[in-house]
Coordinates of N, CA and C in Angstrom, one line a residue:
V10 N 88.2 -62.8 43.9 CA 88.6 -64.0 44.6 C 88.1 -65.0 43.3
D11 N 89.3 -66.2 43.8 CA 89.3 -67.2 42.6 C 88.4 -68.3 43.2
R12 N 88.7 -69.4 41.9 CA 87.4 -70.2 42.4 C 86.9 -71.1 43.2
S13 N 88.8 -71.7 43.5 CA 88.9 -72.6 44.7 C 88.6 -72.0 46.1
H14 N 89.3 -70.3 46.1 CA 89.2 -70.0 47.6 C 87.5 -69.8 47.7
F15 N 86.4 -69.3 46.8 CA 85.3 -68.9 46.8 C 84.5 -70.6 47.1
L16 N 84.7 -71.4 46.3 CA 83.8 -72.7 46.6 C 84.5 -73.2 47.9
G17 N 85.7 -73.3 47.9 CA 85.7 -73.9 49.3 C 85.8 -72.9 50.6
G18 N 85.4 -71.7 50.5 CA 84.9 -70.7 51.3 C 83.9 -70.8 51.8
I19 N 82.8 -71.1 51.0 CA 81.7 -71.3 51.0 C 81.6 -72.6 51.9
V20 N 81.8 -73.9 52.0 CA 81.8 -75.2 52.5 C 82.4 -74.7 54.1
R21 N 83.5 -73.9 53.8 CA 84.1 -73.9 55.3 C 83.4 -72.7 56.1
M22 N 82.7 -71.6 55.6 CA 82.1 -70.9 56.3 C 80.8 -71.4 56.6
V23 N 80.2 -72.3 55.9 CA 79.1 -73.4 56.5 C 79.4 -74.3 57.6
A24 N 80.7 -74.6 57.6 CA 80.8 -75.7 58.2 C 81.5 -75.6 59.6
H25 N 81.9 -73.9 60.1 CA 82.2 -72.9 61.0 C 81.0 -72.3 61.4
D26 N 80.2 -72.1 61.3 CA 78.5 -71.4 61.5 C 78.1 -72.7 62.5
F27 N 78.1 -74.0 62.2 CA 77.4 -75.4 62.7 C 78.2 -75.7 63.5
M28 N 79.8 -75.4 63.7 CA 80.5 -76.2 64.7 C 80.9 -75.2 66.1
D29 N 79.8 -74.8 66.1 CA 79.7 -74.0 67.6 C 78.3 -74.6 68.0
F30 N 77.8 -75.2 67.7 CA 76.5 -76.3 68.4 C 76.8 -76.7 69.5
D31 N 76.0 -76.3 70.4 CA 76.1 -76.5 71.9 C 74.5 -77.2 72.3
V32 N 74.5 -78.7 72.2 CA 73.2 -79.5 72.6 C 73.1 -79.2 74.3
N33 N 73.8 -78.8 74.9 CA 73.6 -79.1 76.4 C 73.1 -77.2 76.7
D34 N 73.3 -76.2 75.7 CA 72.8 -75.4 76.0 C 71.1 -74.8 75.3
K35 N 70.4 -74.8 76.3 CA 68.8 -75.0 75.7 C 68.6 -73.8 75.2
H36 N 68.9 -72.3 76.1 CA 69.0 -70.8 75.5 C 69.5 -70.6 74.4
E37 N 70.7 -70.5 73.9 CA 71.1 -70.3 72.8 C 72.5 -71.9 72.2
P38 N 72.0 -72.2 71.7 CA 72.8 -73.5 71.4 C 73.3 -73.2 70.1
M39 N 73.3 -72.1 69.7 CA 74.1 -71.6 68.3 C 73.9 -72.9 67.4
G40 N 75.1 -73.1 66.7 CA 74.9 -74.2 65.4 C 74.5 -73.6 64.2
P41 N 73.8 -74.2 63.4 CA 73.8 -73.0 61.9 C 72.7 -72.1 61.9
D42 N 73.1 -70.7 62.3 CA 72.5 -70.0 62.7 C 72.9 -68.4 61.8
G43 N 73.8 -69.0 60.3 CA 73.8 -68.0 59.5 C 74.5 -66.6 60.4
C44 N 75.8 -66.7 61.4 CA 76.1 -65.9 62.1 C 77.7 -66.7 62.5
L45 N 78.7 -65.6 62.4 CA 80.2 -66.3 62.8 C 80.6 -65.3 63.3
D46 N 81.5 -65.5 64.1 CA 82.6 -64.5 64.5 C 83.5 -64.2 63.8
W47 N 83.4 -62.9 63.2 CA 84.0 -62.3 62.2 C 85.7 -62.1 62.4
T48 N 85.8 -62.0 64.0 CA 87.0 -61.8 64.7 C 87.9 -62.6 64.8
S49 N 87.6 -63.7 64.7 CA 88.1 -65.0 65.0 C 88.9 -65.4 64.1
S50 N 90.3 -65.5 64.7 CA 91.2 -66.2 63.4 C 91.2 -67.6 62.8
S51 N 90.1 -68.0 63.5 CA 89.7 -69.2 62.9 C 88.9 -69.0 61.3
N52 N 88.3 -67.9 61.4 CA 87.4 -67.3 60.3 C 87.7 -66.6 59.6
A53 N 89.3 -66.4 59.4 CA 90.1 -65.4 58.5 C 90.1 -66.0 57.1
G54 N 89.7 -65.0 56.2 CA 89.3 -65.2 54.8 C 87.8 -65.2 54.7
L55 N 87.4 -65.7 55.3 CA 85.7 -65.7 55.2 C 84.9 -64.5 54.9
S56 N 85.4 -63.2 55.3 CA 85.0 -61.8 54.5 C 84.8 -61.9 53.5
S57 N 85.8 -62.4 52.6 CA 85.3 -62.4 51.3 C 84.6 -63.2 50.6
I58 N 83.9 -64.3 51.3 CA 83.0 -64.8 50.6 C 81.9 -64.3 51.3
W59 N 81.5 -63.3 52.2 CA 79.9 -63.0 52.8 C 80.6 -61.8 53.2
C60 N 80.2 -60.9 52.3 CA 80.3 -59.2 52.7 C 79.2 -58.5 51.6
D61 N 79.0 -57.0 52.0 CA 78.5 -56.7 51.4 C 78.4 -56.5 49.5
N62 N 79.9 -56.3 49.4 CA 79.9 -56.9 47.9 C 80.0 -58.2 47.0
C63 N 80.2 -58.9 48.2 CA 80.5 -60.5 47.8 C 79.6 -60.7 47.0
P64 N 79.6 -61.7 45.7 CA 78.8 -62.3 44.7 C 78.0 -63.1 45.6
L65 N 77.9 -64.1 46.4 CA 77.3 -64.8 47.4 C 76.3 -63.7 48.2
T66 N 76.6 -63.2 48.6 CA 75.9 -62.2 49.4 C 74.8 -61.3 48.6
K67 N 75.3 -61.1 47.5 CA 74.4 -60.3 46.2 C 73.7 -61.1 45.8
L68 N 73.4 -62.6 45.9 CA 73.1 -63.3 45.2 C 72.2 -63.4 46.0
Y69 N 72.4 -63.7 47.1 CA 71.0 -63.9 48.3 C 70.3 -62.5 48.5
N70 N 71.1 -61.7 48.6 CA 70.0 -60.4 48.7 C 68.9 -60.2 47.6
K71 N 69.5 -60.3 46.4 CA 68.6 -60.1 44.9 C 67.9 -61.6 44.8
K72 N 68.1 -62.7 45.2 CA 67.1 -63.6 44.7 C 66.5 -64.3 46.0
Y73 N 67.2 -64.4 47.1 CA 67.0 -65.5 48.0 C 66.9 -64.8 49.4
S74 N 66.6 -63.8 49.5 CA 66.2 -63.4 51.0 C 65.0 -63.8 51.6
D75 N 64.2 -64.1 50.8 CA 62.9 -64.5 51.3 C 62.8 -66.1 52.5
I76 N 64.1 -66.7 52.3 CA 64.7 -67.5 53.6 C 65.9 -66.9 54.3
S77 N 65.9 -67.8 55.1 CA 66.7 -67.3 56.6 C 68.3 -67.6 55.7
R78 N 68.9 -66.8 55.9 CA 70.6 -66.7 55.5 C 71.3 -68.1 56.1
A79 N 70.7 -68.6 57.3 CA 70.9 -69.7 58.1 C 71.3 -70.8 56.6
D80 N 69.5 -71.2 56.5 CA 69.5 -71.9 55.3 C 70.0 -71.7 54.1
F81 N 70.1 -70.6 53.7 CA 70.5 -70.2 52.3 C 72.1 -70.5 52.5
W82 N 72.9 -70.2 53.4 CA 74.6 -70.9 53.7 C 74.5 -72.4 53.2
V83 N 73.7 -73.0 54.2 CA 73.2 -74.8 54.3 C 73.1 -75.2 52.7
I84 N 72.2 -74.5 52.1 CA 71.8 -74.5 50.9 C 73.1 -74.2 49.4
A85 N 73.8 -73.1 49.7 CA 75.1 -72.9 49.4 C 76.1 -74.0 49.1
G86 N 76.5 -74.3 50.5 CA 77.3 -75.2 51.0 C 77.1 -76.7 50.5
N87 N 75.8 -77.7 49.8 CA 75.4 -78.4 49.3 C 75.6 -78.3 48.0
A88 N 75.2 -77.1 47.5 CA 75.7 -76.7 46.3 C 76.7 -77.1 45.7
V89 N 78.0 -76.5 46.3 CA 78.9 -76.6 46.1 C 79.7 -78.1 46.5
I90 N 78.8 -78.5 47.4 CA 79.9 -80.1 47.6 C 78.8 -81.4 46.3
R91 N 78.3 -80.5 46.0 CA 77.5 -81.5 44.9 C 77.9 -80.7 43.6
L92 N 78.3 -79.9 42.8 CA 79.0 -79.3 42.0 C 80.5 -79.8 41.5
T93 N 81.3 -80.1 43.0 CA 82.3 -80.6 43.0 C 83.0 -81.9 43.1
S94 N 81.8 -82.8 43.4 CA 81.8 -84.1 43.7 C 82.0 -85.0 42.2
I95 N 82.5 -86.1 42.2 CA 82.7 -86.5 40.7 C 81.5 -87.3 40.3
N96 N 81.3 -86.8 38.9 CA 79.6 -87.1 38.6 C 78.6 -86.2 39.3
K97 N 78.7 -85.4 40.2 CA 78.1 -84.5 40.6 C 77.4 -85.8 41.9
A98 N 77.9 -86.9 42.1 CA 77.3 -88.0 42.6 C 76.7 -87.5 44.2
L99 N 76.9 -86.7 45.1 CA 76.9 -86.2 46.3 C 75.9 -85.1 46.2
D100 N 74.7 -85.4 46.1 CA 73.5 -84.7 45.9 C 72.6 -84.7 46.8
L101 N 72.8 -83.5 48.0 CA 72.5 -83.7 49.0 C 70.7 -83.4 49.4
R102 N 70.0 -82.7 48.3 CA 69.0 -82.2 47.9 C 67.7 -82.9 49.2
N103 N 68.0 -84.1 48.9 CA 67.0 -85.1 49.7 C 66.8 -85.3 51.2
T104 N 68.1 -84.4 51.5 CA 68.3 -84.7 53.0 C 68.4 -83.3 53.7
F105 N 67.5 -82.2 52.9 CA 67.9 -80.8 53.3 C 66.4 -80.7 54.2
Y106 N 66.5 -79.8 55.3 CA 65.6 -79.5 55.9 C 65.4 -78.2 56.1
W107 N 64.6 -77.5 55.9 CA 64.2 -76.2 56.1 C 64.2 -76.0 57.4
G108 N 64.0 -74.7 57.9 CA 63.7 -73.8 59.4 C 64.5 -73.4 59.7
R109 N 66.0 -73.4 59.9 CA 66.9 -72.8 60.3 C 67.2 -71.2 60.6
K110 N 67.1 -70.5 61.6 CA 66.6 -69.4 62.4 C 68.0 -68.5 62.1
T111 N 67.9 -67.5 61.4 CA 69.2 -66.6 61.3 C 69.3 -65.9 62.6
S112 N 70.4 -66.0 63.5 CA 70.7 -65.1 64.1 C 71.0 -63.9 64.0
N113 N 70.2 -62.6 65.0 CA 70.8 -61.5 64.3 C 72.0 -60.8 65.3
S114 N 72.6 -61.8 66.4 CA 73.7 -61.4 67.1 C 74.8 -62.3 67.4
C115 N 75.7 -62.2 67.0 CA 77.0 -63.1 67.3 C 77.6 -63.3 68.4
V116 N 77.0 -63.2 69.4 CA 77.4 -63.1 70.8 C 77.7 -64.5 70.9
N117 N 78.8 -64.6 71.3 CA 79.4 -65.9 72.2 C 79.1 -66.6 73.4

């Protein structure tokens, strides 16, 4: 996976994870829950970002599995934004909140 696909894919994966949020659904509001519909064409290519043998997944499993996958994805997206911004000026660390829960099921 080349660098632009990898970094862009992380941001895209995080964005697609939170775009399904529904404020009116009190039972399953979705949103940033570490879950994607991998069969959706809008998520094409993201399986090379998050898969059993993907570097990001391996990093999570080896060093960060004590936090939710949902929080890890947001952290990874924030890191990419900082890394790729001019002079690393877009540092979102001070605006990050912990506590997202990973969904065990990606049912729509």
